[in-house]
PDB file of C-alpha atoms in Angstrom:
ATOM      1  CA  MET N   1    -116.022 -34.499 -49.053  1.00 63.00           C
ATOM      2  CA  THR N   2    -117.982 -33.504 -52.161  1.00 72.00           C
ATOM      3  CA  ARG N   3    -116.405 -30.618 -53.890  1.00 74.00           C
ATOM      4  CA  SER N   4    -118.631 -27.585 -53.919  1.00 76.00           C
ATOM      5  CA  ILE N   5    -119.827 -26.440 -57.333  1.00 82.00           C
ATOM      6  CA  ILE N   6    -120.168 -22.865 -56.248  1.00 84.00           C
ATOM      7  CA  GLU N   7    -116.868 -21.148 -55.637  1.00 83.00           C
ATOM      8  CA  LEU N   8    -117.018 -18.060 -53.508  1.00 84.00           C
ATOM      9  CA  THR N   9    -113.950 -15.932 -53.448  1.00 87.00           C
ATOM     10  CA  THR N  10    -113.655 -14.109 -50.155  1.00 86.00           C
ATOM     11  CA  THR N  11    -111.395 -11.302 -49.148  1.00 89.00           C
ATOM     12  CA  PRO N  12    -109.810 -10.846 -45.701  1.00 89.00           C
ATOM     13  CA  GLU N  13    -112.282  -7.967 -45.284  1.00 88.00           C
ATOM     14  CA  ASP N  14    -115.179 -10.435 -45.731  1.00 90.00           C
ATOM     15  CA  HIS N  15    -113.693 -12.717 -43.090  1.00 91.00           C
ATOM     16  CA  ARG N  16    -113.334  -9.833 -40.684  1.00 90.00           C
ATOM     17  CA  ILE N  17    -116.943  -8.746 -41.239  1.00 91.00           C
ATOM     18  CA  ALA N  18    -118.187 -12.325 -40.799  1.00 92.00           C
ATOM     19  CA  ARG N  19    -116.200 -12.787 -37.583  1.00 92.00           C
ATOM     20  CA  LEU N  20    -117.435  -9.510 -36.097  1.00 91.00           C
ATOM     21  CA  ALA N  21    -121.015 -10.183 -37.210  1.00 93.00           C
ATOM     22  CA  ALA N  22    -120.841 -13.592 -35.522  1.00 94.00           C
ATOM     23  CA  ALA N  23    -119.806 -11.899 -32.273  1.00 93.00           C
ATOM     24  CA  ALA N  24    -122.662  -9.412 -32.643  1.00 93.00           C
ATOM     25  CA  ILE N  25    -125.186 -12.196 -33.355  1.00 93.00           C
ATOM     26  CA  GLY N  26    -124.004 -14.099 -30.266  1.00 93.00           C
ATOM     27  CA  LEU N  27    -124.479 -10.983 -28.148  1.00 93.00           C
ATOM     28  CA  SER N  28    -127.947 -10.334 -29.570  1.00 91.00           C
ATOM     29  CA  LEU N  29    -128.943 -13.889 -28.599  1.00 91.00           C
ATOM     30  CA  ILE N  30    -127.711 -13.222 -25.056  1.00 92.00           C
ATOM     31  CA  ASP N  31    -129.654  -9.954 -25.199  1.00 89.00           C
ATOM     32  CA  ALA N  32    -132.875 -11.782 -26.024  1.00 88.00           C
ATOM     33  CA  ALA N  33    -132.340 -14.188 -23.131  1.00 89.00           C
ATOM     34  CA  ILE N  34    -132.101 -11.444 -20.491  1.00 88.00           C
ATOM     35  CA  PRO N  35    -135.533 -10.936 -18.928  1.00 85.00           C
ATOM     36  CA  LEU N  36    -136.605  -7.311 -18.540  1.00 83.00           C
ATOM     37  CA  PRO N  37    -139.867  -5.942 -17.157  1.00 78.00           C
ATOM     38  CA  LEU N  38    -141.004  -3.810 -20.086  1.00 79.00           C
ATOM     39  CA  PRO N  39    -141.448  -5.021 -23.653  1.00 75.00           C
ATOM     40  CA  GLY N  40    -139.204  -3.083 -25.997  1.00 73.00           C
ATOM     41  CA  ILE N  41    -136.426  -2.496 -23.471  1.00 86.00           C
ATOM     42  CA  LYS N  42    -133.244  -4.441 -24.165  1.00 87.00           C
ATOM     43  CA  PRO N  43    -129.616  -3.840 -23.203  1.00 90.00           C
ATOM     44  CA  GLY N  44    -128.540  -3.930 -26.858  1.00 89.00           C
ATOM     45  CA  LEU N  45    -125.246  -5.644 -26.113  1.00 92.00           C
ATOM     46  CA  ALA N  46    -124.636  -6.261 -29.823  1.00 92.00           C
ATOM     47  CA  ASN N  47    -124.127  -2.530 -30.198  1.00 92.00           C
ATOM     48  CA  ILE N  48    -120.837  -2.915 -28.321  1.00 94.00           C
ATOM     49  CA  VAL N  49    -119.561  -4.747 -31.404  1.00 94.00           C
ATOM     50  CA  THR N  50    -120.947  -2.039 -33.683  1.00 94.00           C
ATOM     51  CA  LEU N  51    -119.125   0.628 -31.666  1.00 94.00           C
ATOM     52  CA  ILE N  52    -115.814  -1.254 -31.734  1.00 93.00           C
ATOM     53  CA  VAL N  53    -116.135  -1.916 -35.471  1.00 93.00           C
ATOM     54  CA  LEU N  54    -116.913   1.745 -36.057  1.00 94.00           C
ATOM     55  CA  ALA N  55    -113.837   2.839 -34.121  1.00 92.00           C
ATOM     56  CA  ARG N  56    -111.455   0.267 -35.611  1.00 91.00           C
ATOM     57  CA  HIS N  57    -112.685  -0.350 -39.170  1.00 91.00           C
ATOM     58  CA  GLY N  58    -114.952   2.564 -40.084  1.00 91.00           C
ATOM     59  CA  TRP N  59    -118.593   3.192 -40.786  1.00 93.00           C
ATOM     60  CA  GLY N  60    -118.933   0.995 -43.889  1.00 93.00           C
ATOM     61  CA  THR N  61    -117.847  -2.133 -42.016  1.00 93.00           C
ATOM     62  CA  ALA N  62    -120.115  -1.181 -39.099  1.00 94.00           C
ATOM     63  CA  VAL N  63    -123.091  -1.040 -41.485  1.00 95.00           C
ATOM     64  CA  TRP N  64    -122.237  -4.496 -42.878  1.00 93.00           C
ATOM     65  CA  VAL N  65    -121.895  -6.005 -39.418  1.00 94.00           C
ATOM     66  CA  SER N  66    -125.186  -4.443 -38.300  1.00 95.00           C
ATOM     67  CA  VAL N  67    -127.094  -5.629 -41.379  1.00 95.00           C
ATOM     68  CA  LEU N  68    -125.790  -9.181 -40.964  1.00 94.00           C
ATOM     69  CA  ARG N  69    -126.538  -9.125 -37.251  1.00 94.00           C
ATOM     70  CA  VAL N  70    -130.121  -7.900 -37.714  1.00 94.00           C
ATOM     71  CA  VAL N  71    -130.916 -10.408 -40.479  1.00 94.00           C
ATOM     72  CA  ALA N  72    -129.181 -13.432 -38.949  1.00 94.00           C
ATOM     73  CA  GLY N  73    -130.339 -12.505 -35.441  1.00 91.00           C
ATOM     74  CA  GLY N  74    -133.898 -12.301 -36.775  1.00 92.00           C
ATOM     75  CA  LEU N  75    -133.570 -15.745 -38.371  1.00 94.00           C
ATOM     76  CA  LEU N  76    -132.118 -17.294 -35.222  1.00 92.00           C
ATOM     77  CA  LEU N  77    -134.661 -15.733 -32.864  1.00 90.00           C
ATOM     78  CA  GLY N  78    -137.515 -16.620 -35.208  1.00 90.00           C
ATOM     79  CA  HIS N  79    -138.783 -13.097 -35.795  1.00 88.00           C
ATOM     80  CA  PHE N  80    -137.439 -12.621 -39.338  1.00 91.00           C
ATOM     81  CA  LEU N  81    -139.872 -10.387 -41.320  1.00 92.00           C
ATOM     82  CA  SER N  82    -142.169 -10.067 -38.290  1.00 89.00           C
ATOM     83  CA  PRO N  83    -142.993  -6.636 -36.816  1.00 88.00           C
ATOM     84  CA  GLY N  84    -140.207  -7.099 -34.272  1.00 87.00           C
ATOM     85  CA  PHE N  85    -137.735  -7.602 -37.093  1.00 92.00           C
ATOM     86  CA  PHE N  86    -138.779  -4.371 -38.785  1.00 93.00           C
ATOM     87  CA  LEU N  87    -138.444  -2.576 -35.457  1.00 91.00           C
ATOM     88  CA  SER N  88    -134.868  -3.905 -35.249  1.00 91.00           C
ATOM     89  CA  VAL N  89    -134.207  -2.686 -38.779  1.00 94.00           C
ATOM     90  CA  ALA N  90    -135.628   0.760 -38.006  1.00 95.00           C
ATOM     91  CA  GLY N  91    -133.605   1.028 -34.807  1.00 93.00           C
ATOM     92  CA  ALA N  92    -130.384  -0.176 -36.423  1.00 94.00           C
ATOM     93  CA  ALA N  93    -130.827   2.137 -39.431  1.00 96.00           C
ATOM     94  CA  ALA N  94    -131.486   5.185 -37.263  1.00 96.00           C
ATOM     95  CA  SER N  95    -128.574   4.477 -34.946  1.00 95.00           C
ATOM     96  CA  LEU N  96    -126.180   3.814 -37.847  1.00 95.00           C
ATOM     97  CA  LEU N  97    -127.130   7.142 -39.454  1.00 96.00           C
ATOM     98  CA  VAL N  98    -126.489   8.946 -36.170  1.00 95.00           C
ATOM     99  CA  LEU N  99    -123.247   7.015 -35.614  1.00 94.00           C
ATOM    100  CA  GLY N 100    -122.110   8.036 -39.095  1.00 94.00           C
ATOM    101  CA  ALA N 101    -122.605  11.663 -38.082  1.00 94.00           C
ATOM    102  CA  VAL N 102    -121.189  11.588 -34.544  1.00 92.00           C
ATOM    103  CA  SER N 103    -118.121   9.538 -35.495  1.00 90.00           C
ATOM    104  CA  ARG N 104    -117.047  12.532 -37.592  1.00 90.00           C
ATOM    105  CA  LEU N 105    -116.939  14.740 -34.506  1.00 88.00           C
ATOM    106  CA  PRO N 106    -113.447  15.488 -33.162  1.00 88.00           C
ATOM    107  CA  ALA N 107    -112.057  12.318 -31.530  1.00 85.00           C
ATOM    108  CA  ARG N 108    -110.359  14.357 -28.806  1.00 86.00           C
ATOM    109  CA  ALA N 109    -113.741  15.362 -27.356  1.00 88.00           C
ATOM    110  CA  PHE N 110    -116.115  12.560 -28.312  1.00 92.00           C
ATOM    111  CA  GLY N 111    -115.498   8.876 -27.670  1.00 91.00           C
ATOM    112  CA  PRO N 112    -117.413   5.594 -27.734  1.00 93.00           C
ATOM    113  CA  VAL N 113    -119.562   6.529 -24.712  1.00 93.00           C
ATOM    114  CA  GLY N 114    -120.902   9.641 -26.412  1.00 94.00           C
ATOM    115  CA  TRP N 115    -121.472   7.732 -29.656  1.00 94.00           C
ATOM    116  CA  SER N 116    -123.228   4.970 -27.765  1.00 95.00           C
ATOM    117  CA  VAL N 117    -125.646   7.305 -25.991  1.00 95.00           C
ATOM    118  CA  CYS N 118    -126.465   9.126 -29.243  1.00 95.00           C
ATOM    119  CA  ALA N 119    -126.974   5.811 -31.042  1.00 95.00           C
ATOM    120  CA  ALA N 120    -129.203   4.482 -28.234  1.00 95.00           C
ATOM    121  CA  PHE N 121    -131.464   7.528 -28.428  1.00 95.00           C
ATOM    122  CA  ALA N 122    -131.541   7.282 -32.224  1.00 95.00           C
ATOM    123  CA  HIS N 123    -132.413   3.600 -31.868  1.00 95.00           C
ATOM    124  CA  ILE N 124    -135.518   4.197 -29.740  1.00 93.00           C
ATOM    125  CA  GLY N 125    -136.353   7.229 -31.875  1.00 93.00           C
ATOM    126  CA  GLY N 126    -136.373   5.147 -35.050  1.00 94.00           C
ATOM    127  CA  GLN N 127    -138.337   2.365 -33.397  1.00 92.00           C
ATOM    128  CA  LEU N 128    -140.949   4.694 -31.897  1.00 91.00           C
ATOM    129  CA  LEU N 129    -141.350   6.433 -35.247  1.00 92.00           C
ATOM    130  CA  LEU N 130    -141.938   3.166 -37.112  1.00 93.00           C
ATOM    131  CA  ALA N 131    -144.225   1.857 -34.356  1.00 90.00           C
ATOM    132  CA  ARG N 132    -146.264   5.074 -34.357  1.00 87.00           C
ATOM    133  CA  LEU N 133    -146.533   5.197 -38.158  1.00 90.00           C
ATOM    134  CA  TRP N 134    -147.238   1.536 -38.759  1.00 89.00           C
ATOM    135  CA  LEU N 135    -147.795  -0.790 -35.806  1.00 86.00           C
ATOM    136  CA  ILE N 136    -149.652   1.268 -33.194  1.00 79.00           C
ATOM    137  CA  PRO N 137    -151.044   4.387 -34.883  1.00 74.00           C
ATOM    138  CA  HIS N 138    -152.073   5.978 -31.604  1.00 69.00           C
ATOM    139  CA  ASP N 139    -150.379   8.586 -29.433  1.00 68.00           C
ATOM    140  CA  GLY N 140    -150.837   6.349 -26.380  1.00 71.00           C
ATOM    141  CA  LEU N 141    -147.578   4.772 -27.509  1.00 79.00           C
ATOM    142  CA  PHE N 142    -145.678   7.855 -26.407  1.00 81.00           C
ATOM    143  CA  LEU N 143    -146.706   7.261 -22.789  1.00 80.00           C
ATOM    144  CA  MET N 144    -143.903   4.686 -22.761  1.00 84.00           C
ATOM    145  CA  THR N 145    -141.339   7.152 -24.119  1.00 88.00           C
ATOM    146  CA  PRO N 146    -139.898   8.242 -20.732  1.00 90.00           C
ATOM    147  CA  PHE N 147    -139.080   4.626 -19.832  1.00 90.00           C
ATOM    148  CA  PHE N 148    -137.471   4.055 -23.222  1.00 92.00           C
ATOM    149  CA  ALA N 149    -135.462   7.267 -22.860  1.00 93.00           C
ATOM    150  CA  VAL N 150    -134.140   6.313 -19.417  1.00 94.00           C
ATOM    151  CA  ALA N 151    -133.274   2.812 -20.661  1.00 93.00           C
ATOM    152  CA  ALA N 152    -131.523   4.274 -23.718  1.00 94.00           C
ATOM    153  CA  LEU N 153    -129.429   6.562 -21.532  1.00 95.00           C
ATOM    154  CA  ALA N 154    -128.515   3.837 -19.025  1.00 94.00           C
ATOM    155  CA  PHE N 155    -127.722   1.091 -21.515  1.00 94.00           C
ATOM    156  CA  GLY N 156    -126.097   3.606 -23.870  1.00 95.00           C
ATOM    157  CA  ILE N 157    -123.626   4.586 -21.148  1.00 94.00           C
ATOM    158  CA  ILE N 158    -122.989   0.975 -20.070  1.00 94.00           C
ATOM    159  CA  ASN N 159    -122.432  -0.306 -23.633  1.00 94.00           C
ATOM    160  CA  GLY N 160    -120.282   2.709 -24.438  1.00 94.00           C
ATOM    161  CA  LEU N 161    -118.107   2.104 -21.365  1.00 93.00           C
ATOM    162  CA  ILE N 162    -117.678  -1.575 -22.266  1.00 93.00           C
ATOM    163  CA  ALA N 163    -116.769  -0.650 -25.849  1.00 93.00           C
ATOM    164  CA  ALA N 164    -114.336   2.042 -24.682  1.00 92.00           C
ATOM    165  CA  ARG N 165    -112.764  -0.428 -22.231  1.00 91.00           C
ATOM    166  CA  LEU N 166    -112.295  -3.035 -24.963  1.00 91.00           C
ATOM    167  CA  LEU N 167    -110.961  -0.448 -27.396  1.00 90.00           C
ATOM    168  CA  ALA N 168    -108.386   0.658 -24.827  1.00 87.00           C
ATOM    169  CA  GLU N 169    -106.847  -2.827 -24.895  1.00 83.00           C
ATOM    170  CA  PRO N 170    -104.315  -3.647 -27.582  1.00 73.00           C
ATOM    171  CA  PRO N 171    -105.970  -5.280 -30.613  1.00 65.00           C
ATOM    172  CA  VAL N 172    -105.669  -9.073 -30.719  1.00 65.00           C
ATOM    173  CA  ALA N 173    -103.991 -10.491 -33.810  1.00 61.00           C
ATOM    174  CA  ALA N 174    -106.593 -11.741 -36.281  1.00 57.00           C
ATOM    175  CA  PRO N 175    -106.757 -15.524 -36.564  1.00 59.00           C
ATOM    176  CA  GLU N 176    -105.619 -17.143 -39.804  1.00 57.00           C
ATOM    177  CA  PRO N 177    -108.370 -17.124 -42.420  1.00 54.00           C
ATOM    178  CA  PRO N 178    -109.651 -20.649 -43.181  1.00 55.00           C
ATOM    179  CA  ASP N 179    -108.471 -20.296 -46.814  1.00 54.00           C
ATOM    180  CA  ALA N 180    -104.902 -20.710 -45.662  1.00 49.00           C
ATOM    181  CA  GLU N 181    -105.556 -24.304 -44.599  1.00 50.00           C
ATOM    182  CA  HIS N 182    -107.789 -25.324 -47.507  1.00 52.00           C
ATOM    183  CA  PRO N 183    -106.667 -23.487 -50.629  1.00 48.00           C
ATOM    184  CA  ALA N 184    -109.622 -23.099 -52.938  1.00 45.00           C
TER     185      ALA N 184
ATOM    186  CA  MET S   1    -108.212   1.008 -15.118  1.00 56.00           C
ATOM    187  CA  PRO S   2    -110.668   3.672 -13.882  1.00 74.00           C
ATOM    188  CA  TRP S   3    -113.934   3.781 -15.830  1.00 78.00           C
ATOM    189  CA  ARG S   4    -114.092   7.562 -15.589  1.00 78.00           C
ATOM    190  CA  GLY S   5    -110.984   7.829 -17.759  1.00 81.00           C
ATOM    191  CA  LEU S   6    -112.919   6.285 -20.636  1.00 84.00           C
ATOM    192  CA  LEU S   7    -115.178   9.313 -20.951  1.00 86.00           C
ATOM    193  CA  ARG S   8    -113.978  12.271 -22.982  1.00 88.00           C
ATOM    194  CA  PRO S   9    -115.225  15.849 -22.354  1.00 88.00           C
ATOM    195  CA  GLY S  10    -117.811  15.674 -25.161  1.00 89.00           C
ATOM    196  CA  ASP S  11    -119.110  12.398 -23.784  1.00 90.00           C
ATOM    197  CA  TRP S  12    -119.957  14.131 -20.497  1.00 92.00           C
ATOM    198  CA  LEU S  13    -121.822  16.755 -22.527  1.00 92.00           C
ATOM    199  CA  ILE S  14    -123.784  14.077 -24.404  1.00 92.00           C
ATOM    200  CA  VAL S  15    -124.589  12.236 -21.167  1.00 92.00           C
ATOM    201  CA  ALA S  16    -125.776  15.515 -19.621  1.00 93.00           C
ATOM    202  CA  LEU S  17    -127.953  16.245 -22.666  1.00 94.00           C
ATOM    203  CA  GLY S  18    -129.328  12.700 -22.511  1.00 93.00           C
ATOM    204  CA  THR S  19    -130.189  13.136 -18.834  1.00 93.00           C
ATOM    205  CA  ALA S  20    -131.954  16.412 -19.631  1.00 93.00           C
ATOM    206  CA  LEU S  21    -133.877  14.669 -22.427  1.00 91.00           C
ATOM    207  CA  CYS S  22    -134.976  11.926 -20.027  1.00 91.00           C
ATOM    208  CA  ALA S  23    -136.063  14.486 -17.437  1.00 90.00           C
ATOM    209  CA  ALA S  24    -138.016  16.376 -20.084  1.00 88.00           C
ATOM    210  CA  ALA S  25    -139.645  13.217 -21.448  1.00 86.00           C
ATOM    211  CA  PHE S  26    -141.700  12.569 -18.308  1.00 83.00           C
ATOM    212  CA  PRO S  27    -143.711  15.822 -18.183  1.00 81.00           C
ATOM    213  CA  LEU S  28    -143.937  15.932 -22.006  1.00 78.00           C
ATOM    214  CA  ALA S  29    -145.352  12.445 -22.344  1.00 76.00           C
ATOM    215  CA  TRP S  30    -147.632  12.732 -19.365  1.00 75.00           C
ATOM    216  CA  GLN S  31    -148.650  16.391 -19.682  1.00 67.00           C
ATOM    217  CA  ALA S  32    -152.352  15.589 -19.659  1.00 61.00           C
ATOM    218  CA  GLY S  33    -152.065  14.354 -16.084  1.00 65.00           C
ATOM    219  CA  ILE S  34    -154.562  11.989 -14.547  1.00 72.00           C
ATOM    220  CA  ALA S  35    -158.148  11.616 -15.681  1.00 78.00           C
ATOM    221  CA  GLU S  36    -160.475  13.817 -13.636  1.00 82.00           C
ATOM    222  CA  LYS S  37    -163.864  13.879 -15.337  1.00 86.00           C
ATOM    223  CA  ALA S  38    -165.855  12.721 -18.327  1.00 91.00           C
ATOM    224  CA  VAL S  39    -167.584  15.292 -20.503  1.00 91.00           C
ATOM    225  CA  VAL S  40    -170.755  14.003 -22.157  1.00 93.00           C
ATOM    226  CA  ARG S  41    -171.987  15.935 -25.157  1.00 93.00           C
ATOM    227  CA  GLN S  42    -175.263  15.634 -27.008  1.00 92.00           C
ATOM    228  CA  GLY S  43    -175.851  17.432 -30.301  1.00 89.00           C
ATOM    229  CA  GLY S  44    -172.766  19.585 -29.753  1.00 86.00           C
ATOM    230  CA  THR S  45    -173.708  20.919 -26.313  1.00 90.00           C
ATOM    231  CA  VAL S  46    -172.404  19.654 -22.989  1.00 91.00           C
ATOM    232  CA  PHE S  47    -175.040  17.350 -21.535  1.00 91.00           C
ATOM    233  CA  ALA S  48    -173.233  16.378 -18.351  1.00 90.00           C
ATOM    234  CA  GLU S  49    -169.836  16.446 -16.669  1.00 90.00           C
ATOM    235  CA  LEU S  50    -169.264  13.254 -14.722  1.00 90.00           C
ATOM    236  CA  ASP S  51    -166.789  13.126 -11.886  1.00 89.00           C
ATOM    237  CA  LEU S  52    -164.743   9.966 -12.425  1.00 88.00           C
ATOM    238  CA  SER S  53    -164.315   9.384  -8.704  1.00 87.00           C
ATOM    239  CA  ARG S  54    -168.041   8.714  -8.337  1.00 89.00           C
ATOM    240  CA  ASN S  55    -169.592   5.659  -9.962  1.00 91.00           C
ATOM    241  CA  ARG S  56    -172.662   6.675 -11.960  1.00 90.00           C
ATOM    242  CA  ARG S  57    -174.847   5.618 -14.829  1.00 93.00           C
ATOM    243  CA  ILE S  58    -176.695   8.133 -16.986  1.00 93.00           C
ATOM    244  CA  GLU S  59    -179.021   7.988 -19.970  1.00 93.00           C
ATOM    245  CA  VAL S  60    -178.549  10.539 -22.732  1.00 92.00           C
ATOM    246  CA  PRO S  61    -181.531  11.035 -25.055  1.00 93.00           C
ATOM    247  CA  GLY S  62    -180.699  11.505 -28.738  1.00 91.00           C
ATOM    248  CA  PRO S  63    -182.502  11.381 -32.087  1.00 92.00           C
ATOM    249  CA  LEU S  64    -182.369   7.556 -32.226  1.00 92.00           C
ATOM    250  CA  GLY S  65    -183.088   6.768 -28.596  1.00 91.00           C
ATOM    251  CA  SER S  66    -181.100   6.844 -25.398  1.00 93.00           C
ATOM    252  CA  THR S  67    -177.373   6.195 -25.012  1.00 93.00           C
ATOM    253  CA  VAL S  68    -176.325   4.782 -21.644  1.00 94.00           C
ATOM    254  CA  ILE S  69    -172.991   5.942 -20.196  1.00 94.00           C
ATOM    255  CA  ALA S  70    -171.450   4.491 -17.032  1.00 94.00           C
ATOM    256  CA  VAL S  71    -168.602   5.599 -14.777  1.00 93.00           C
ATOM    257  CA  ASP S  72    -166.919   2.874 -12.781  1.00 91.00           C
ATOM    258  CA  ARG S  73    -163.641   2.972 -10.865  1.00 87.00           C
ATOM    259  CA  ARG S  74    -162.255   6.093 -12.600  1.00 85.00           C
ATOM    260  CA  ARG S  75    -163.158   4.800 -16.047  1.00 89.00           C
ATOM    261  CA  VAL S  76    -166.057   5.623 -18.319  1.00 92.00           C
ATOM    262  CA  ARG S  77    -167.734   3.730 -21.145  1.00 93.00           C
ATOM    263  CA  VAL S  78    -170.752   3.712 -23.389  1.00 93.00           C
ATOM    264  CA  VAL S  79    -172.844   0.819 -22.118  1.00 93.00           C
ATOM    265  CA  SER S  80    -175.423   0.810 -24.874  1.00 93.00           C
ATOM    266  CA  ASP S  81    -176.273   2.913 -27.884  1.00 92.00           C
ATOM    267  CA  PRO S  82    -179.075   2.705 -30.453  1.00 92.00           C
ATOM    268  CA  GLY S  83    -176.607   3.361 -33.331  1.00 88.00           C
ATOM    269  CA  PRO S  84    -176.261   0.692 -36.044  1.00 91.00           C
ATOM    270  CA  ARG S  85    -172.501   0.042 -35.878  1.00 90.00           C
ATOM    271  CA  GLN S  86    -171.820   0.248 -32.139  1.00 91.00           C
ATOM    272  CA  TYR S  87    -168.326   1.684 -32.547  1.00 91.00           C
ATOM    273  CA  CYS S  88    -168.527   3.718 -29.347  1.00 90.00           C
ATOM    274  CA  VAL S  89    -169.755   0.729 -27.338  1.00 92.00           C
ATOM    275  CA  ARG S  90    -167.003  -1.510 -28.661  1.00 92.00           C
ATOM    276  CA  GLN S  91    -164.362   1.033 -27.682  1.00 90.00           C
ATOM    277  CA  GLY S  92    -164.824  -0.154 -24.110  1.00 90.00           C
ATOM    278  CA  TRP S  93    -163.465   1.637 -21.063  1.00 91.00           C
ATOM    279  CA  LEU S  94    -161.838   5.034 -21.449  1.00 90.00           C
ATOM    280  CA  SER S  95    -159.440   5.965 -18.683  1.00 85.00           C
ATOM    281  CA  ARG S  96    -156.824   8.400 -20.005  1.00 82.00           C
ATOM    282  CA  PRO S  97    -157.239  12.134 -20.639  1.00 81.00           C
ATOM    283  CA  GLY S  98    -158.011  12.877 -24.279  1.00 80.00           C
ATOM    284  CA  GLN S  99    -159.692   9.548 -24.971  1.00 86.00           C
ATOM    285  CA  ILE S 100    -163.072   9.958 -26.594  1.00 90.00           C
ATOM    286  CA  ALA S 101    -165.915   7.708 -27.708  1.00 92.00           C
ATOM    287  CA  ILE S 102    -168.274   9.125 -30.300  1.00 92.00           C
ATOM    288  CA  CYS S 103    -171.703   7.683 -31.034  1.00 91.00           C
ATOM    289  CA  ALA S 104    -172.220   9.696 -34.204  1.00 91.00           C
ATOM    290  CA  PRO S 105    -175.698   8.426 -35.200  1.00 92.00           C
ATOM    291  CA  ASN S 106    -177.142   9.408 -31.845  1.00 92.00           C
ATOM    292  CA  GLU S 107    -175.022  12.595 -31.673  1.00 92.00           C
ATOM    293  CA  VAL S 108    -173.533  11.619 -28.308  1.00 93.00           C
ATOM    294  CA  SER S 109    -169.869  11.761 -27.316  1.00 92.00           C
ATOM    295  CA  VAL S 110    -168.039  11.116 -24.085  1.00 93.00           C
ATOM    296  CA  GLU S 111    -164.540  12.479 -23.536  1.00 91.00           C
ATOM    297  CA  VAL S 112    -162.132  11.964 -20.647  1.00 89.00           C
ATOM    298  CA  ARG S 113    -160.534  15.162 -19.381  1.00 85.00           C
ATOM    299  CA  GLY S 114    -157.565  15.677 -17.104  1.00 77.00           C
ATOM    300  CA  ALA S 115    -156.727  18.554 -14.819  1.00 68.00           C
ATOM    301  CA  LYS S 116    -155.001  20.217 -17.738  1.00 63.00           C
ATOM    302  CA  GLU S 117    -156.322  20.325 -21.262  1.00 62.00           C
ATOM    303  CA  ALA S 118    -154.467  17.821 -23.461  1.00 53.00           C
ATOM    304  CA  TYR S 119    -154.080  18.996 -27.034  1.00 59.00           C
ATOM    305  CA  ASP S 120    -155.911  16.821 -29.499  1.00 58.00           C
ATOM    306  CA  SER S 121    -154.625  18.956 -32.328  1.00 59.00           C
ATOM    307  CA  LEU S 122    -153.127  22.399 -32.525  1.00 57.00           C
ATOM    308  CA  ASN S 123    -154.491  25.068 -34.811  1.00 55.00           C
ATOM    309  CA  TYR S 124    -154.615  28.799 -35.062  1.00 55.00           C
TER     310      TYR S 124
END
């Protein structure tokens, strides 16, 4: 094999982010394959990963995983830099900001389900705001809001429950980083 | 493992608030209700109020000529207008409360109204 000219030094943290982002990207592909009656309504399964990352590794890692997921997911689904991509960015940014706030609430009272519901509402909020300001500058857009709100609540609870269920299991030992086999 | 055990007290609160938000979203988003009538104005005064349940076609005389407005199956549109740019004609069918087509050159407008007045803008 030709030796690469560019040497990238990676930390275990980078490997962890890449692994989690890969899981999130896989889930967002599954997400896109699920048919749903209304445009704009999606289960948002990738947010399960975001919630777990937030609980286990903190907000900074969650932001990294989300950014990678949105960009790579956009490339894979073919909507990179299209309006749909910017809607994803707006939704992810809004929900990360809200997650940053709610994850500081006392852990005794608020868990992944609460975070998930807050993040889901922030997600549609951010998307509706961007859509209203840029894509569809007409108040007719808000006629869809009740459906989005119900979907956010339902999928927020479901994703939160899945995340909480997975978090309740003992963490699996991280696989060996590839550097161990091929020393750079 | 029971799913209910995964929810903490604050989570129930957030879910309850979310449910309330959903319940509030329906009347808020649809406050204008269903379209009841079309108000046709000419030169700032009400020329006619058309009941949307009855199909009709009226001609409104203005400074440039006559604007034709038609009601069909609970929708209303400007069929023809003597104005140069035809914006109001190209708007097509209006069916929701608050929608309005304005033929400015001929000083004619047609607005869809619901049972309740929808706010176009608030001022005091």
